[in-house]
Coordinates of C-alpha atoms and ligand atoms in Angstrom, one line a residue:
M4 CA 89.7 96.3 136.5
K5 CA 92.8 94.5 138.0
L6 CA 94.3 92.0 135.5
V7 CA 95.6 89.8 137.7
N8 CA 93.4 86.5 138.3
S9 CA 90.5 88.2 136.3
T10 CA 88.5 86.0 133.0
A11 CA 88.8 87.3 129.3
V12 CA 87.2 85.8 127.1
I13 CA 88.4 86.4 123.5
S14 CA 86.2 86.2 120.1
G15 CA 89.1 85.3 117.6
G16 CA 90.7 85.0 119.7
A17 CA 92.9 82.3 117.5
S18 CA 95.1 84.4 115.4
G19 CA 95.8 88.4 115.0
L20 CA 94.6 91.1 117.1
G21 CA 92.5 88.5 119.5
L22 CA 95.8 86.0 119.5
A23 CA 98.1 89.6 120.6
A24 CA 95.6 90.4 123.3
A25 CA 95.3 86.7 124.6
T26 CA 98.6 86.5 124.8
Y27 CA 99.4 90.1 126.6
L28 CA 96.6 89.1 129.4
S29 CA 98.0 85.7 129.6
H30 CA 101.5 87.7 130.8
V31 CA 100.2 89.6 132.9
G32 CA 98.2 87.4 135.1
A33 CA 94.9 87.0 133.4
K34 CA 93.0 83.7 132.7
V35 CA 91.9 83.6 129.1
A36 CA 89.3 82.2 127.0
L37 CA 89.3 82.2 123.4
L38 CA 86.0 81.8 121.5
D39 CA 87.1 81.3 117.9
V40 CA 85.3 79.4 114.8
N41 CA 88.9 77.8 113.7
A42 CA 89.9 74.9 116.2
E43 CA 93.5 74.4 113.8
H44 CA 94.2 78.3 114.4
A45 CA 93.1 77.6 118.7
K46 CA 95.4 74.5 118.5
Q47 CA 98.1 76.2 116.9
A48 CA 97.5 79.8 118.9
L49 CA 97.7 77.2 122.6
T50 CA 100.9 75.9 121.9
L51 CA 102.4 79.9 121.9
L52 CA 100.5 80.9 125.2
P53 CA 101.4 79.6 128.4
S54 CA 99.4 77.0 128.9
Q55 CA 97.7 77.3 132.4
Q56 CA 94.6 79.4 132.7
I57 CA 93.6 79.4 129.2
R58 CA 91.1 77.4 127.2
F59 CA 89.6 77.2 124.1
Y60 CA 86.2 76.8 123.5
Q61 CA 84.4 76.6 119.6
A62 CA 82.2 78.7 118.6
D63 CA 80.7 80.8 115.6
V64 CA 80.0 84.1 117.0
T65 CA 76.4 84.4 115.1
S66 CA 75.4 82.1 116.5
D67 CA 73.1 82.1 119.2
E68 CA 73.1 78.9 120.3
Q69 CA 76.7 78.1 120.2
V70 CA 77.9 81.7 122.2
C71 CA 74.9 80.6 124.8
Q72 CA 76.7 77.1 125.4
A73 CA 80.7 78.5 125.0
I74 CA 79.8 82.0 127.6
N75 CA 78.0 79.3 130.4
S76 CA 80.8 76.6 130.2
I77 CA 83.5 79.8 130.1
K78 CA 81.2 80.8 133.4
N79 CA 81.4 77.1 135.0
D80 CA 85.0 76.9 134.4
F81 CA 86.4 80.1 135.4
G82 CA 83.8 81.1 138.0
G83 CA 82.3 84.4 136.0
I84 CA 83.9 86.4 133.8
D85 CA 85.6 90.0 134.0
L86 CA 86.9 91.0 130.6
C87 CA 85.4 90.6 126.9
V88 CA 87.0 91.6 124.0
N89 CA 85.5 91.1 120.8
C90 CA 88.0 90.4 117.7
A91 CA 86.1 87.8 115.6
G92 CA 86.2 89.3 112.2
I93 CA 86.5 88.9 108.1
A94 CA 87.0 91.6 105.7
P95 CA 86.0 90.6 102.1
A96 CA 86.6 93.3 99.5
V97 CA 83.4 93.3 97.1
R98 CA 82.6 96.6 94.6
V99 CA 78.8 97.2 94.9
L100 CA 78.9 96.4 91.3
N101 CA 81.0 94.3 89.4
K102 CA 83.6 95.4 86.4
S103 CA 80.4 94.3 84.3
G104 CA 77.7 96.0 86.1
A105 CA 76.7 93.5 88.7
A106 CA 75.2 94.3 91.8
C107 CA 76.9 92.0 94.7
A108 CA 75.4 89.3 96.0
L109 CA 73.3 90.4 98.9
A110 CA 74.0 87.7 100.7
D111 CA 77.9 88.6 100.9
Y112 CA 76.8 91.8 102.5
Q113 CA 74.6 89.8 105.0
K114 CA 78.2 88.1 106.1
V115 CA 80.5 90.6 106.9
I116 CA 77.6 92.6 109.0
N117 CA 76.3 89.2 110.6
I118 CA 79.8 88.2 111.6
N119 CA 81.5 91.7 112.2
L120 CA 78.6 93.9 113.8
V121 CA 75.8 91.0 115.0
G122 CA 78.7 88.8 116.1
T123 CA 80.0 91.2 118.2
F124 CA 76.5 92.9 120.0
N125 CA 76.1 88.7 120.4
V126 CA 79.1 88.0 122.5
A127 CA 79.1 91.1 124.4
R128 CA 75.6 90.7 125.2
L129 CA 76.1 87.7 126.8
C130 CA 79.3 88.3 128.2
A131 CA 77.2 91.3 129.8
Q132 CA 74.2 89.2 131.3
V133 CA 77.3 87.1 133.5
M134 CA 79.3 90.0 134.1
A135 CA 76.3 91.7 135.4
S136 CA 75.6 88.8 138.0
Q137 CA 78.8 89.3 139.9
P138 CA 79.5 91.2 142.3
L139 CA 81.2 94.4 142.2
N140 CA 85.3 93.8 141.9
D141 CA 87.5 96.1 143.6
N142 CA 87.2 99.3 141.7
G143 CA 83.6 99.2 142.2
E144 CA 82.9 98.0 138.7
R145 CA 81.7 94.2 137.3
G146 CA 83.1 93.3 133.9
V147 CA 84.7 95.9 131.1
I148 CA 83.7 95.0 127.0
I149 CA 86.4 95.8 124.4
N150 CA 85.4 95.8 121.0
T151 CA 87.3 95.6 117.7
A152 CA 85.9 98.4 115.1
S153 CA 88.4 100.0 112.0
I154 CA 89.6 103.3 111.1
A155 CA 87.5 101.8 107.7
A156 CA 84.2 103.0 109.7
Y157 CA 84.8 106.2 109.2
E158 CA 86.6 106.5 105.9
G159 CA 85.7 103.0 104.0
Q160 CA 87.9 102.4 101.0
I161 CA 86.7 100.7 97.7
G162 CA 85.2 97.6 97.9
Q163 CA 84.8 98.2 101.9
A164 CA 80.9 99.1 101.2
A165 CA 80.3 95.4 103.7
Y166 CA 83.1 95.8 105.9
A167 CA 82.8 99.5 106.4
S168 CA 79.3 99.5 107.6
S169 CA 80.1 96.6 110.2
K170 CA 82.4 99.0 111.9
A171 CA 80.4 101.8 112.1
G172 CA 77.9 99.6 113.6
I173 CA 80.4 98.7 116.0
V174 CA 81.2 102.8 116.3
G175 CA 77.2 103.2 116.5
L176 CA 76.8 101.3 119.3
T177 CA 79.5 101.7 122.0
L178 CA 77.8 104.9 123.8
P179 CA 74.3 103.0 123.6
M180 CA 75.0 100.3 124.9
A181 CA 78.1 101.7 127.3
R182 CA 74.8 103.5 129.0
D183 CA 73.0 101.0 129.1
L184 CA 75.0 98.3 130.8
A185 CA 76.2 101.5 133.3
S186 CA 73.7 100.8 135.6
S187 CA 75.4 97.3 136.0
A188 CA 79.1 98.6 136.4
I189 CA 79.9 97.5 133.2
R190 CA 82.4 99.5 131.1
V191 CA 82.0 99.4 127.3
N192 CA 84.9 100.8 124.8
A193 CA 85.7 100.0 121.1
I194 CA 89.3 100.5 119.6
A195 CA 89.7 101.5 115.7
P196 CA 92.3 100.6 114.3
G197 CA 94.5 101.6 111.4
I198 CA 96.5 99.2 109.6
M199 CA 98.4 96.0 111.6
A200 CA 100.9 93.5 110.9
T201 CA 98.3 90.5 111.7
P202 CA 98.9 87.6 109.3
L203 CA 96.2 88.8 106.7
L204 CA 98.0 91.4 106.1
L205 CA 101.5 89.7 106.1
A206 CA 100.8 87.2 104.1
M207 CA 100.3 90.3 101.2
P208 CA 103.7 91.1 98.6
E209 CA 106.1 92.7 101.0
K210 CA 105.5 95.7 98.3
V211 CA 101.8 96.1 99.3
Q212 CA 102.8 96.2 103.0
G213 CA 105.6 99.0 102.0
A214 CA 102.5 101.2 100.5
L215 CA 100.3 100.6 102.8
A216 CA 102.7 101.2 105.4
G217 CA 104.0 104.4 103.4
N218 CA 100.5 106.1 103.7
V219 CA 100.8 106.0 107.6
P220 CA 102.3 109.7 109.1
F221 CA 103.8 108.7 111.6
P222 CA 105.9 105.9 113.2
Q223 CA 105.8 104.9 109.4
R224 CA 105.2 101.2 109.8
L225 CA 102.0 98.8 110.2
G226 CA 100.8 99.0 113.8
E227 CA 102.2 96.5 115.9
P228 CA 99.5 93.3 117.2
S229 CA 101.3 94.2 121.0
E230 CA 100.4 98.1 120.5
F231 CA 96.2 96.6 120.1
A232 CA 97.3 94.2 123.1
K233 CA 98.7 96.9 125.4
L234 CA 95.7 99.0 124.0
V235 CA 93.5 96.8 125.6
G236 CA 95.2 95.9 128.5
H237 CA 95.1 100.0 128.9
I238 CA 91.1 100.1 128.9
A239 CA 90.5 97.1 131.1
E240 CA 92.4 98.9 134.0
N241 CA 91.8 102.3 133.3
S242 CA 87.9 102.8 134.7
Y243 CA 87.4 106.1 133.3
I244 CA 87.2 105.2 130.0
N245 CA 83.8 104.4 128.8
G246 CA 81.9 104.6 125.6
E247 CA 84.8 105.7 123.7
V248 CA 86.1 104.3 120.6
I249 CA 90.4 104.9 120.4
R250 CA 92.2 104.6 116.9
L251 CA 95.3 103.4 116.8
D252 CA 96.2 104.5 113.4
G253 CA 99.5 106.5 113.2
A254 CA 97.1 109.3 112.5
L255 CA 96.5 107.7 109.4
R256 CA 93.5 108.8 107.2
M257 CA 92.5 106.7 104.6
Q258 CA 91.9 107.6 100.5
P259 CA 89.2 105.9 99.0
K260 CA 91.8 103.3 97.6
Ligands
NAD4 N1 94.4 93.6 110.6 C1 93.8 95.0 110.9 O1 94.5 95.7 110.4 C2 92.8 94.9 111.5 C3 92.7 96.6 111.3 C4 91.1 97.0 111.8 C5 90.6 96.7 112.2 N2 90.5 94.9 112.6 C6 89.5 93.9 112.9 O2 89.7 93.6 113.8 C7 90.0 92.0 113.8 C8 90.6 91.0 114.0 O3 91.5 90.9 112.9 P1 92.9 90.1 112.4 O4 93.6 90.9 111.6 O5 93.6 90.1 113.8 O6 92.5 88.9 111.4 P2 92.5 87.2 111.9 O7 91.7 86.8 110.6 O8 93.8 87.2 112.0 O9 91.3 87.4 112.9 C9 90.3 87.1 113.2 C10 89.6 85.6 113.7 O10 88.2 85.4 113.7 C11 87.8 84.3 114.1 N3 86.1 84.4 113.1 C12 85.9 84.6 112.1 N4 84.9 84.1 111.5 C13 84.7 84.0 112.8 C14 83.0 83.8 113.3 N5 82.0 83.9 112.9 N6 83.3 83.2 114.8 C15 84.2 83.5 115.4 N7 84.9 83.6 115.2 C16 85.2 84.2 113.7 C17 89.0 83.9 112.9 O11 88.8 82.5 113.2 C18 90.3 84.7 113.4 O12 90.8 83.6 114.2 C19 88.6 92.0 112.8 O13 87.4 92.5 113.5 C20 89.3 93.5 112.1 O14 88.1 93.2 111.1 C21 91.5 94.5 111.6

């Protein structure tokens, strides 16, 4: 698909990788709908982005009703949806058993699965519904969905049982969702980033950041959010990438901790 004048919905677009994707897409001429639960961050994000053709829609990705309402508003405001980029997510570290041997709360596990996996599916399915009702674009497509997994889906570390399960779920839904939506001319892919320099990581002490970067074979540094954004742009533009999960990690393979 061509990005100029396309409409992109970005969940988690108020921060980090989502904001980087919003920045990139708006600079190449796409219209952007930021869908995020955090209105405060979104307000700040809007000041960093060109003000025209960008709007914020507040919604919790886990809510059927809120996302339905937001997607309907986006459809009405922009006239359609060409690209859906799912970046909303959380990454708490919780061990299965704590130091005293007590099992973690089931609700903690469920919350991560609900936001990262169910939330991704929720936004993707409702964007797909809008895309499927549109005419084919010049590339013979109706839309593109890009979800954000993580290399934790393959090499989850200590404390990442919930997070890694949620991301493995995103890896697992990529191919069947691409197959489901093939007849509607909608492509579905995922990006599995390694360690990216988003606010979450940049808030860590420099020593910790250095240690994390030191494990990356090459280039030996954290990934830039703009590198994630460029990959989003490439996947959107390259019609033959479908049903795929692409690692973006400088050849990093994570150790147990
Ligand atoms: N930063 C990394 O190193 C890294 C690596 C691999 C994967 N990821 C994944 O990339 C995605 C983005 O991560 P980030 O580092 O940019 O994080 P971030 O915290 O900077 O951004 C996440 C955004 O998601 C929003 N969000 C959280 N819960 C939500 C909900 N219920 N409804 C709507 N919005 C919600 C937040 O408000 C925030 O704006 C996440 O899914 C994360 O798991 C990040």
